mmCIF file of C-alpha atoms in Angstrom:
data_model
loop_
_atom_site.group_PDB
_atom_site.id
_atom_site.type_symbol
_atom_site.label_atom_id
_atom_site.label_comp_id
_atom_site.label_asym_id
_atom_site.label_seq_id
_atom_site.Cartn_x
_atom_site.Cartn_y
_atom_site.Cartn_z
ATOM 1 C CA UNK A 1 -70.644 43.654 18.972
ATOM 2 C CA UNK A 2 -69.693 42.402 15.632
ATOM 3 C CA UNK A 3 -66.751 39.174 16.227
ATOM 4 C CA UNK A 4 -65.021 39.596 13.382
ATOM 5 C CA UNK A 5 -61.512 38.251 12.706
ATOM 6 C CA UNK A 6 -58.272 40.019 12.631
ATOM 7 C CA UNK A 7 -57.090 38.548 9.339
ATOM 8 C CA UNK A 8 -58.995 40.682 6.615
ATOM 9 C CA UNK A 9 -57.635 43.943 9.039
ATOM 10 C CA UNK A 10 -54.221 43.298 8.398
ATOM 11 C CA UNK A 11 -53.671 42.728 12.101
ATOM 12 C CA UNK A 12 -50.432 41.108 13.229
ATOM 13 C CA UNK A 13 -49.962 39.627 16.544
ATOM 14 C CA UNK A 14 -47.806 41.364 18.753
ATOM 15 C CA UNK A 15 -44.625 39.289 19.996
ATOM 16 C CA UNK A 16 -42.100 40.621 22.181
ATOM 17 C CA UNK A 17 -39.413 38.421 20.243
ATOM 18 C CA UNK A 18 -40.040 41.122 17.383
ATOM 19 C CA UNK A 19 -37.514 43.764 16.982
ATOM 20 C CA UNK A 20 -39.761 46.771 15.472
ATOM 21 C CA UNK A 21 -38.569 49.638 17.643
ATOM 22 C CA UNK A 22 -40.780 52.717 17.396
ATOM 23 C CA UNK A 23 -42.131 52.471 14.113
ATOM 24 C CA UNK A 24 -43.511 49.364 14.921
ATOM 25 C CA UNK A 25 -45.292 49.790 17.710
ATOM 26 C CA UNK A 26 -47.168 53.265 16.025
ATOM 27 C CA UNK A 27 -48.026 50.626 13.427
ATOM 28 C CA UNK A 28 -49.505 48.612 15.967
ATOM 29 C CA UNK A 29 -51.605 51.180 17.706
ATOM 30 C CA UNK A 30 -52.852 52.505 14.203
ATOM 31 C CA UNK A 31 -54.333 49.123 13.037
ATOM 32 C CA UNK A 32 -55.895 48.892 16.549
ATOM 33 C CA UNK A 33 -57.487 52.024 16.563
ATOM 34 C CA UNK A 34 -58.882 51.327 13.132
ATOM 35 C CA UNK A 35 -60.136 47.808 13.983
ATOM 36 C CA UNK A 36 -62.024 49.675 17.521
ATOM 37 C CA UNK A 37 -63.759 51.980 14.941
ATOM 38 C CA UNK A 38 -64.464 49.549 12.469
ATOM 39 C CA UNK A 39 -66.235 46.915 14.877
ATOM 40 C CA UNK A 40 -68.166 49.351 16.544
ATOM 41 C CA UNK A 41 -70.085 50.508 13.481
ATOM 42 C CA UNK A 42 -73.231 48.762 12.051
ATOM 43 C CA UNK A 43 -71.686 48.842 8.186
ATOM 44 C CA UNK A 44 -68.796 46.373 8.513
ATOM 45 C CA UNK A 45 -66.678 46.292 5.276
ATOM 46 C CA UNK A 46 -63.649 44.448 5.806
ATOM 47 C CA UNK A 47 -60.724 46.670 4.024
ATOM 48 C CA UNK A 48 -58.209 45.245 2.328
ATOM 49 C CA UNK A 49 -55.451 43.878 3.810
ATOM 50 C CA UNK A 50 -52.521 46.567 4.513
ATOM 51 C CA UNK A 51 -48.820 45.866 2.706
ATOM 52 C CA UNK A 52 -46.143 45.062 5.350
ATOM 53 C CA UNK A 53 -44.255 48.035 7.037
ATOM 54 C CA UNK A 54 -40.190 47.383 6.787
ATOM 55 C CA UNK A 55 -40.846 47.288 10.466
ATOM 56 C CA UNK A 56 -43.360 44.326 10.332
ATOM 57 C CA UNK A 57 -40.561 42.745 8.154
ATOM 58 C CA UNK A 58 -37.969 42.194 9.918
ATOM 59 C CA UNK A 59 -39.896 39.807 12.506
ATOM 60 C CA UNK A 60 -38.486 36.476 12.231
ATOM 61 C CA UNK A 61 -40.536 33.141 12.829
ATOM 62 C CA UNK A 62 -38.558 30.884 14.924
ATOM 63 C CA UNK A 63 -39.354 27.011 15.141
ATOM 64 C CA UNK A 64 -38.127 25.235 18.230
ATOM 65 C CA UNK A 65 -39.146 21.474 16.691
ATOM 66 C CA UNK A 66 -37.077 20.786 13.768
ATOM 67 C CA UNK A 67 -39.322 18.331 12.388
ATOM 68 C CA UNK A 68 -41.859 21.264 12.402
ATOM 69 C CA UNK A 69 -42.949 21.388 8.996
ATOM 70 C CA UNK A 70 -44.809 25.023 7.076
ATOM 71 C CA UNK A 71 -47.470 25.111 4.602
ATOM 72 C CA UNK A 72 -49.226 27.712 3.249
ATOM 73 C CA UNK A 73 -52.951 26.733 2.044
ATOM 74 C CA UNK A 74 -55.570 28.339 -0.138
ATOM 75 C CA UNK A 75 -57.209 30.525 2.685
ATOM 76 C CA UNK A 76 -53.917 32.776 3.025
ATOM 77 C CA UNK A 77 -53.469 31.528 6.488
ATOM 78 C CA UNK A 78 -49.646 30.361 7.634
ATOM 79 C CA UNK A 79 -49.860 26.566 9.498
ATOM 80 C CA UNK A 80 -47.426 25.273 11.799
ATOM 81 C CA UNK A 81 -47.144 21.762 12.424
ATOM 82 C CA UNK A 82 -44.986 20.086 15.155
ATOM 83 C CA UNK A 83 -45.228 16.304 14.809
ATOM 84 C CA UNK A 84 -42.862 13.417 13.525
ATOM 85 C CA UNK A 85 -41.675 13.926 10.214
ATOM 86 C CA UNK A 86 -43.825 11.456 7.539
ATOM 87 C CA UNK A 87 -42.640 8.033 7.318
ATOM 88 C CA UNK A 88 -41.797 8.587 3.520
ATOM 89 C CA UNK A 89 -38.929 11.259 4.434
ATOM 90 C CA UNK A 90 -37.401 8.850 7.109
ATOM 91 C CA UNK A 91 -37.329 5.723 4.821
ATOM 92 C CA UNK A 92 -35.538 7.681 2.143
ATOM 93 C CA UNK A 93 -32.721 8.538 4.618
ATOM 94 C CA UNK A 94 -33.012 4.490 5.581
ATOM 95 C CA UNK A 95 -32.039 3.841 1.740
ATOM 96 C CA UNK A 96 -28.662 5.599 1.594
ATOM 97 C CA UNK A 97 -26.242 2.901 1.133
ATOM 98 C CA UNK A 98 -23.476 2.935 3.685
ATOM 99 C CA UNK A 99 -19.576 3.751 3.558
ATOM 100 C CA UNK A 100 -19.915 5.047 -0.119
ATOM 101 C CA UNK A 101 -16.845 7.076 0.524
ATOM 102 C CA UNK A 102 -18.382 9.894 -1.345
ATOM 103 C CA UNK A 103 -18.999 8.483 -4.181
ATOM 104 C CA UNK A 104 -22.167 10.492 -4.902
ATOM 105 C CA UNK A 105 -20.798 13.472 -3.669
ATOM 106 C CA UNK A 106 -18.666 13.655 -6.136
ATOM 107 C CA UNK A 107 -21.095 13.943 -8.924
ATOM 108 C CA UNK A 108 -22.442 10.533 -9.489
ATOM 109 C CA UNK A 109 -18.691 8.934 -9.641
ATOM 110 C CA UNK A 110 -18.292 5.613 -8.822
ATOM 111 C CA UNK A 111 -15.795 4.907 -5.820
ATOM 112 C CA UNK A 112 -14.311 2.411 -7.755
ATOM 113 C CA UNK A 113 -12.696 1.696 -11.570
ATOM 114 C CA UNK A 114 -13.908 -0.795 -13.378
ATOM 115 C CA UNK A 115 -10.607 -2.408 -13.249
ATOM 116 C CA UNK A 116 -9.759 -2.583 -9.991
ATOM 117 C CA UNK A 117 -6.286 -3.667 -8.456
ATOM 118 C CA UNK A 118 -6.713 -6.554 -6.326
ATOM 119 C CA UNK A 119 -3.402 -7.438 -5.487
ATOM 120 C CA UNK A 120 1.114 -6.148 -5.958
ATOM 121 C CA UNK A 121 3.494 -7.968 -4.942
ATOM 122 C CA UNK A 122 5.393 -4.689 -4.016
ATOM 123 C CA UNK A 123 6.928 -2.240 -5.645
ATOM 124 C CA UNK A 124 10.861 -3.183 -4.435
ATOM 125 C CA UNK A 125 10.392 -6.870 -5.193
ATOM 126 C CA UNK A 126 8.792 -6.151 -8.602
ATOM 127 C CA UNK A 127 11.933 -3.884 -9.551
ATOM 128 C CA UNK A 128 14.740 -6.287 -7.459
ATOM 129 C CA UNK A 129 12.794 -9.353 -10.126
ATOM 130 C CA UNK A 130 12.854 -7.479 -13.014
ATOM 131 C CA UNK A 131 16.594 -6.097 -12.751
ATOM 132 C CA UNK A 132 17.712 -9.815 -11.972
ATOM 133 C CA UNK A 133 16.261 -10.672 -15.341
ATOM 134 C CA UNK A 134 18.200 -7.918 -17.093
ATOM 135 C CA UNK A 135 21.252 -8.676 -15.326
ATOM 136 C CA UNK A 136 21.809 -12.208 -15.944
ATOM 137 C CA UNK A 137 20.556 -11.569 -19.812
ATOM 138 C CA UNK A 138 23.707 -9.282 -19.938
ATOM 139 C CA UNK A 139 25.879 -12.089 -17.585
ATOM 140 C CA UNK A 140 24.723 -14.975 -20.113
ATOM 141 C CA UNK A 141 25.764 -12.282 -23.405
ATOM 142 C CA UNK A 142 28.928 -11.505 -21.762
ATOM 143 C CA UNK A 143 29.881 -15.176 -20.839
ATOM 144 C CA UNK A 144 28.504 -17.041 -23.902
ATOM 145 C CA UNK A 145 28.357 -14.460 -26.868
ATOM 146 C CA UNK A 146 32.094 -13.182 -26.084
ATOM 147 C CA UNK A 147 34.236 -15.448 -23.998
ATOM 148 C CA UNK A 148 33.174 -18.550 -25.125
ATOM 149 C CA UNK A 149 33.911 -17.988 -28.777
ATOM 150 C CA UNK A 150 36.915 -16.522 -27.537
ATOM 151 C CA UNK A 151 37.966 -19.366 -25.946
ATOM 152 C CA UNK A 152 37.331 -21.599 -28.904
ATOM 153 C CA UNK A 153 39.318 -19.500 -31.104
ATOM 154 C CA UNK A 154 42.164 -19.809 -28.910
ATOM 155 C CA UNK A 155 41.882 -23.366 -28.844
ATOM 156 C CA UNK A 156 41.484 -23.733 -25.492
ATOM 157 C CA UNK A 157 40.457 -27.117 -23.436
ATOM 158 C CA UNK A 158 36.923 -28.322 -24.284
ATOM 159 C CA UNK A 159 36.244 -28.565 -20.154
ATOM 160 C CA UNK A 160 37.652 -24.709 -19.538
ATOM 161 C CA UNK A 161 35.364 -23.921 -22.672
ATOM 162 C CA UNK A 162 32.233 -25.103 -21.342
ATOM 163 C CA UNK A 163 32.970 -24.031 -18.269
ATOM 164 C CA UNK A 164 32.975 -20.300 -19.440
ATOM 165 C CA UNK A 165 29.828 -20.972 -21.189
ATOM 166 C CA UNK A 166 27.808 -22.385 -18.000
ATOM 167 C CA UNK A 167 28.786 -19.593 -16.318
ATOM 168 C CA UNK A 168 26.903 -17.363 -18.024
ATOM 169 C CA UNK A 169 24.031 -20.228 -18.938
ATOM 170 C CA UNK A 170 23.235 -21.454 -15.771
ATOM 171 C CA UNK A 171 22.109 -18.012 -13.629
ATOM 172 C CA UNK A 172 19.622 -17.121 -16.908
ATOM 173 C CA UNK A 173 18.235 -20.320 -16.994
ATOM 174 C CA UNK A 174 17.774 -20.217 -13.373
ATOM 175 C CA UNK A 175 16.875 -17.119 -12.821
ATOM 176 C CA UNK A 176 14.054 -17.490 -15.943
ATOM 177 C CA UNK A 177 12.521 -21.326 -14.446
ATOM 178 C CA UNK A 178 12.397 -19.499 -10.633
ATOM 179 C CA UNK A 179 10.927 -16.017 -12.118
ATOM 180 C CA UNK A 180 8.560 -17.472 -14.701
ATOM 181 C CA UNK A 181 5.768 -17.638 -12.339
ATOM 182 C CA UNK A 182 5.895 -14.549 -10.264
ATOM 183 C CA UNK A 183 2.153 -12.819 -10.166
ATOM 184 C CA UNK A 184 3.014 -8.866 -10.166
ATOM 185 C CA UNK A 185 -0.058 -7.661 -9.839
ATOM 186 C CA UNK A 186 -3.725 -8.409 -10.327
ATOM 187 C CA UNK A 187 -6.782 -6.577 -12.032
ATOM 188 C CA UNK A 188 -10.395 -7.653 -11.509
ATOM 189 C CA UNK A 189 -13.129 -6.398 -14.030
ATOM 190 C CA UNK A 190 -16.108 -5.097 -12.137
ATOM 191 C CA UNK A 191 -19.489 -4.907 -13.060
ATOM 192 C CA UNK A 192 -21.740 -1.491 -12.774
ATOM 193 C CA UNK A 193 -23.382 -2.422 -9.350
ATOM 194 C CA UNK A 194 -20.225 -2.950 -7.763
ATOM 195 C CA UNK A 195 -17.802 -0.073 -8.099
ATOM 196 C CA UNK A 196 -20.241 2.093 -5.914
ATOM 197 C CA UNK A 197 -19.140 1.525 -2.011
ATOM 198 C CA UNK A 198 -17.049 -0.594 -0.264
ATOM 199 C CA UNK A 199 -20.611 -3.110 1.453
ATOM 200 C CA UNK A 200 -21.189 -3.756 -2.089
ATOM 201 C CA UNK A 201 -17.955 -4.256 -3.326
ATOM 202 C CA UNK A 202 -17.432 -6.550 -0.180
ATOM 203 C CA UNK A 203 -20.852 -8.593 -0.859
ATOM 204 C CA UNK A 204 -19.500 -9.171 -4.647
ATOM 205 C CA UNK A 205 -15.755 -10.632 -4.040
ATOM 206 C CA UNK A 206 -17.769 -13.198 -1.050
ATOM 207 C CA UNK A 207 -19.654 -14.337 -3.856
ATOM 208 C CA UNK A 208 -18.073 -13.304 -7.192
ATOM 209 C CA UNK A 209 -19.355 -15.386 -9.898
ATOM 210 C CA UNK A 210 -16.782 -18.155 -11.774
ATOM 211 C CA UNK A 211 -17.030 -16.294 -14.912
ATOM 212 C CA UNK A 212 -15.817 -12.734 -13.630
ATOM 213 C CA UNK A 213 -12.751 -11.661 -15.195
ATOM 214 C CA UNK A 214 -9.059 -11.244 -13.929
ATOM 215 C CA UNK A 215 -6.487 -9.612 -15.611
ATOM 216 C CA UNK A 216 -2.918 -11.548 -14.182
ATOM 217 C CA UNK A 217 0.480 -9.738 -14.850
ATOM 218 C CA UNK A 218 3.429 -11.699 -15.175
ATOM 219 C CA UNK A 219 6.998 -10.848 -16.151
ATOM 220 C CA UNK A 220 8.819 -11.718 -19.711
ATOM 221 C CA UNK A 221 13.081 -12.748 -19.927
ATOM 222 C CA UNK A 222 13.371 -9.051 -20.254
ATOM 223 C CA UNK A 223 11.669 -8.095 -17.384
ATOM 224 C CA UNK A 224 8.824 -6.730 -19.096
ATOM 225 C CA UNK A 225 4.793 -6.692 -18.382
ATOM 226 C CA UNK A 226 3.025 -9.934 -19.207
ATOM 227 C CA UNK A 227 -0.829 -9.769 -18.719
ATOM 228 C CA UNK A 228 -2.624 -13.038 -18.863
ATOM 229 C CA UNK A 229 -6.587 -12.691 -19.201
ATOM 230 C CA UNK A 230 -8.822 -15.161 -17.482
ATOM 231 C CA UNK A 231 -11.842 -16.038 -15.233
ATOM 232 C CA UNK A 232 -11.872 -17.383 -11.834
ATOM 233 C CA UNK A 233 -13.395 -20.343 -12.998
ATOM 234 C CA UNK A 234 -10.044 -21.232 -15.045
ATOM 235 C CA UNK A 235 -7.651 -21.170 -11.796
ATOM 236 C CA UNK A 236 -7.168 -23.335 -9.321
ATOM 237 C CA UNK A 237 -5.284 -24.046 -6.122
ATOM 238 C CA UNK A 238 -1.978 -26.518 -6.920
ATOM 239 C CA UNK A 239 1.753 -26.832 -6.510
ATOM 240 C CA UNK A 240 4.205 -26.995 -8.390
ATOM 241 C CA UNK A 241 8.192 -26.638 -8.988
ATOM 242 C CA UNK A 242 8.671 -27.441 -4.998
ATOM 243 C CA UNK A 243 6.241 -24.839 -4.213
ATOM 244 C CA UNK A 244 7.496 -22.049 -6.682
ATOM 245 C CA UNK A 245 3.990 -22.240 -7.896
ATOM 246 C CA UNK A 246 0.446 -22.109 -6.045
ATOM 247 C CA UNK A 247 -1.925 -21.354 -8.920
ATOM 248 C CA UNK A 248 -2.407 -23.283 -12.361
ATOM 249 C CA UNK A 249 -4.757 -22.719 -15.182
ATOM 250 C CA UNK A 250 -5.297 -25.057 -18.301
ATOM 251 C CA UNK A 251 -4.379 -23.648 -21.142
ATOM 252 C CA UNK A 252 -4.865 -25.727 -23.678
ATOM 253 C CA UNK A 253 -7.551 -23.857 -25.328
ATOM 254 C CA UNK A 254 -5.610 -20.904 -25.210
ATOM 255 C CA UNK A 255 -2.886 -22.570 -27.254
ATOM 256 C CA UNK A 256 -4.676 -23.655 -30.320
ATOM 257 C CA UNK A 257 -6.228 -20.332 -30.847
ATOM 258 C CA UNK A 258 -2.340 -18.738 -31.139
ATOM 259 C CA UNK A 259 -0.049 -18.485 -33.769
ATOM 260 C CA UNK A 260 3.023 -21.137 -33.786
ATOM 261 C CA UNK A 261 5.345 -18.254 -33.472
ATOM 262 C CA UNK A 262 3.697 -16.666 -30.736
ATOM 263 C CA UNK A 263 4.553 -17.403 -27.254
ATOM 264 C CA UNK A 264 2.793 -19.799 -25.498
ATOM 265 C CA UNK A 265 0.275 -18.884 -22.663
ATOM 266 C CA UNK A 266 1.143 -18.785 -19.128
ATOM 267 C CA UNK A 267 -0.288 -21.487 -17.233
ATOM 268 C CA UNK A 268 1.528 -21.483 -13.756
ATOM 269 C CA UNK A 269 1.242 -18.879 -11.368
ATOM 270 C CA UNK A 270 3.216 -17.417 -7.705
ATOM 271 C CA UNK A 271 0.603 -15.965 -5.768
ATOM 272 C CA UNK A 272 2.441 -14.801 -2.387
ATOM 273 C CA UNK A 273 0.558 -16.241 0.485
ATOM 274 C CA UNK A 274 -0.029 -12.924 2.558
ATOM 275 C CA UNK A 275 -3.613 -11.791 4.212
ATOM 276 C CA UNK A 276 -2.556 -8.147 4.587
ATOM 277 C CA UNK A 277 -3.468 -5.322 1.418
ATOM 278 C CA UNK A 278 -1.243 -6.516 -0.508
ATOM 279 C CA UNK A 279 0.634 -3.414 -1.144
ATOM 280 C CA UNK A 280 -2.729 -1.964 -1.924
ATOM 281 C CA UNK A 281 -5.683 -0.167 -0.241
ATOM 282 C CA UNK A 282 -8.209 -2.590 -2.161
ATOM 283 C CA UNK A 283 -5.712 -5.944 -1.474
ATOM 284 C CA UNK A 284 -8.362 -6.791 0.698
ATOM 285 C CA UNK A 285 -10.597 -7.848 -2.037
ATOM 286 C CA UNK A 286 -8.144 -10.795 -3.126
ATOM 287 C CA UNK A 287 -8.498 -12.816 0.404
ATOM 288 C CA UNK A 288 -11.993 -12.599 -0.783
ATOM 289 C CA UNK A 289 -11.736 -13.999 -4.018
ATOM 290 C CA UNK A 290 -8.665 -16.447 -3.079
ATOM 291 C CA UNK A 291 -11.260 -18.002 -0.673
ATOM 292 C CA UNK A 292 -13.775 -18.320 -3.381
ATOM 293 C CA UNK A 293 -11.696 -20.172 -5.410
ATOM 294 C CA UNK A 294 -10.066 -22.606 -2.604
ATOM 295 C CA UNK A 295 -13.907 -23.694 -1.875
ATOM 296 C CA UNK A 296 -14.958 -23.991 -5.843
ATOM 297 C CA UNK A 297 -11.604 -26.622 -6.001
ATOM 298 C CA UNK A 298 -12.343 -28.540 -3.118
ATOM 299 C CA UNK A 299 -15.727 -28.587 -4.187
ATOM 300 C CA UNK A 300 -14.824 -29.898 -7.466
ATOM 301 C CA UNK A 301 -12.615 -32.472 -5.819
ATOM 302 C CA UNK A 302 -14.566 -33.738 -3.452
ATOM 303 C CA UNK A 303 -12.884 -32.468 -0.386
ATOM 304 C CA UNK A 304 -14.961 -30.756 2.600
ATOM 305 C CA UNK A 305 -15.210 -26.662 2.655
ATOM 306 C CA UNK A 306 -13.397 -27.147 5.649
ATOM 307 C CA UNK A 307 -10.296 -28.858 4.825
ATOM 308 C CA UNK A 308 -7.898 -26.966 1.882
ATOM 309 C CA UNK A 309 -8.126 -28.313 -1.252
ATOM 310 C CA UNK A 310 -4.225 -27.853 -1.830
ATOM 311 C CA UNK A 311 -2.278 -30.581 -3.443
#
C-alpha cells in the first residue's frame, strides 16, 4: 500500500477535547472513507485540501506551557514548541525600570515635574508668618501714623510721645529681623532623566551636581512670595542671628547686577531642621540634597565627611 500522508486529504486528527457533536463526527467518517478508497487505488492524486466544516471550527487548541510559542512555516504545517522562552524576551522584561509609579502607563508622562517641590514648611505656619507680618504693619500704622502725631499735636511729654511710637515700632521691626529668613518652600529644577521614577530620582538628589538649580521662597514685610534663584553650589551650612539662620549664600554678585532701587537679594536663609516629608510626599528628596551640601562645605573647609561642617 501507498503511505501517503494525511495532510493533502484534509484529514484532521480526532480529539475527544473537540466539541463537534454529530456533524462532526459524519465529517470524520466521510474523509476516512475517502482516504480508504483513495490509498487503495494504483492512480494516487492527492485532492485538494477540503474548507473547514463550522463543526471542525469550533475545536480549540489548548497550550498547557505558557512559554509554548506557535509558528506557522512555509509547508502549511502548524508547530508547537514547548521550551524556555528566548533569552531576548526575558532581558527586555529585565530592563523595565522599577517603581515608575506608572509613569509609562500613562502615556509616556513623566512621574515627576520638572520643578519639583522639595520642601514646605507647612501650610499653618506659612499663613500664622504671613498674618503676623500684616498685623504688626497695621499695629506700627495705627501706633506711629495716628497716635503719635496725635500726641505731638497735643503737646504732650516727649517720653509719653515716643513711647506711643515704639509701641507700634518695635513688634514690626521685630517681627521683620525674626521673619526675614523663613524658607517657605523649595523648588528643584530637574533634568529629563530624572523626573521618570522614584530609583532615579533617588540616585540624582545622592549625587546632584553643584550647579543644579533651586528655586528658594521667602516672605516680603507684606507677607508676600519672595523666590530667590540659585544653585547648590551657592549655599552653604552657617549660623547666624543666634540660630535664626542655618543657610547663607553670597550675594554679592547678585547685587551689582540690580538696580539701586531694587531690593537687595536675600542672602540668609531658615531651613527647619526636620528629616520627615516636609509637608510633602517628595520632602524626602531635600535630606538628600541637605546632605550633599553639608559634605561639599566641610569639604571645602577642611573638616572630615564625618564631622558637620556647621559653624
Amino acid at each position: 500500500m501507498m503511505k501517503t500522508s494525511l495532510r493533502p486529504l484534509g484529514l484532521v486528527a480526532w480529539s475527544p477535547r473537540c466539541n463537534t457533536g454529530r456533524a462532526g463526527r459524519l465529517t470524520m467518517l466521510r474523509q476516512i472513507s475517502r482516504f480508504t478508497s483513495v490509498a487503495s487505488s494504483t492512480d494516487f492524486t492527492p485532492s485538494p485540501p477540503s474548507p473547514p466544516s463550522p463543526a471542525r471550527a469550533s475545536c480549540r487548541l489548548r497550550l498547557r506551557n505558557p512559554n509554548s510559542t506557535l509558528s506557522r512555516r512555509g509547508t502549511g504545517r502548524l508547530t508547537i514548541s514547548t521550551g524556555p522562552a528566548p533569552k531576548s524576551d526575558r532581558g527586555n522584561s529585565r530592563n523595565l525600570v522599577e517603581g515608575n509609579e506608572g509613569a509609562q502607563a500613562a502615556g509616556g508622562k513623566a512621574a515627576y515635574p520638572e520643578r519639583l517641590i522639595i520642601y514646605h514648611a507647612g501650610t499653618g505656619k506659612t499663613t500664622f508668618l504671613a498674618c503676623l507680618k500684616v498685623t504688626t504693619l497695621f499695629v506700627f500704622g495705627f501706633f506711629d501714623m495716628i497716635m503719635t502725631p496725635a500726641y505731638i499735636a497735643a503737646g504732650e511729654p516727649f517720653l509719653k510721645t515716643a513711647g506711643v511710637a515704639l509701641c507700634g515700632l518695635v513688634p514690626a521691626v521685630y517681627v521683620a529681623w525674626s521673619t526675614g529668613p523663613f524658607v517657605a518652600a523649595m523648588h528643584m529644577h530637574l533634568p529629563p532623566y530624572a523626573r521618570w521614577s522614584r530609583a532615579i530620582l533617588e540616585r540624582f538628589a545622592r549625587t546632584a551636581p553643584p550647579n543644579t538649580r533651586l528655586d528658594v521662597t521667602t516672605m516680603t514685610l507684606i507677607g508676600k512670595p519672595r523666590v530667590s534663584s540659585m544653585t547648590l553650589a551657592d549655599l552653604r551650612p552657617e549660623r547666624r542671628r543666634f540660630g535664626m539662620v542655618n543657610y547663607v549664600r553670597d550675594t554679592a554678585r547678585a547685587d551689582a547686577r540690580r538696580r539701586w532701587w531694587r531690593f537687595r537679594a536675600v542672602g540668609e536663609f531658615n531651613v527647619h531642621e526636620q528629616r520627615g516629608s516636609g509637608g510633602v510626599k517628595t520632602g524626602w528628596v531635600w535630606n538628600e540634597v541637605k546632605e550633599g551640601i553639608d559634605k561639599r562645605a566641610a569639604a571645602a573647609a577642611g573638616v572630615p565627611v564625618g564631622q558637620k561642617g556647621r559653624k
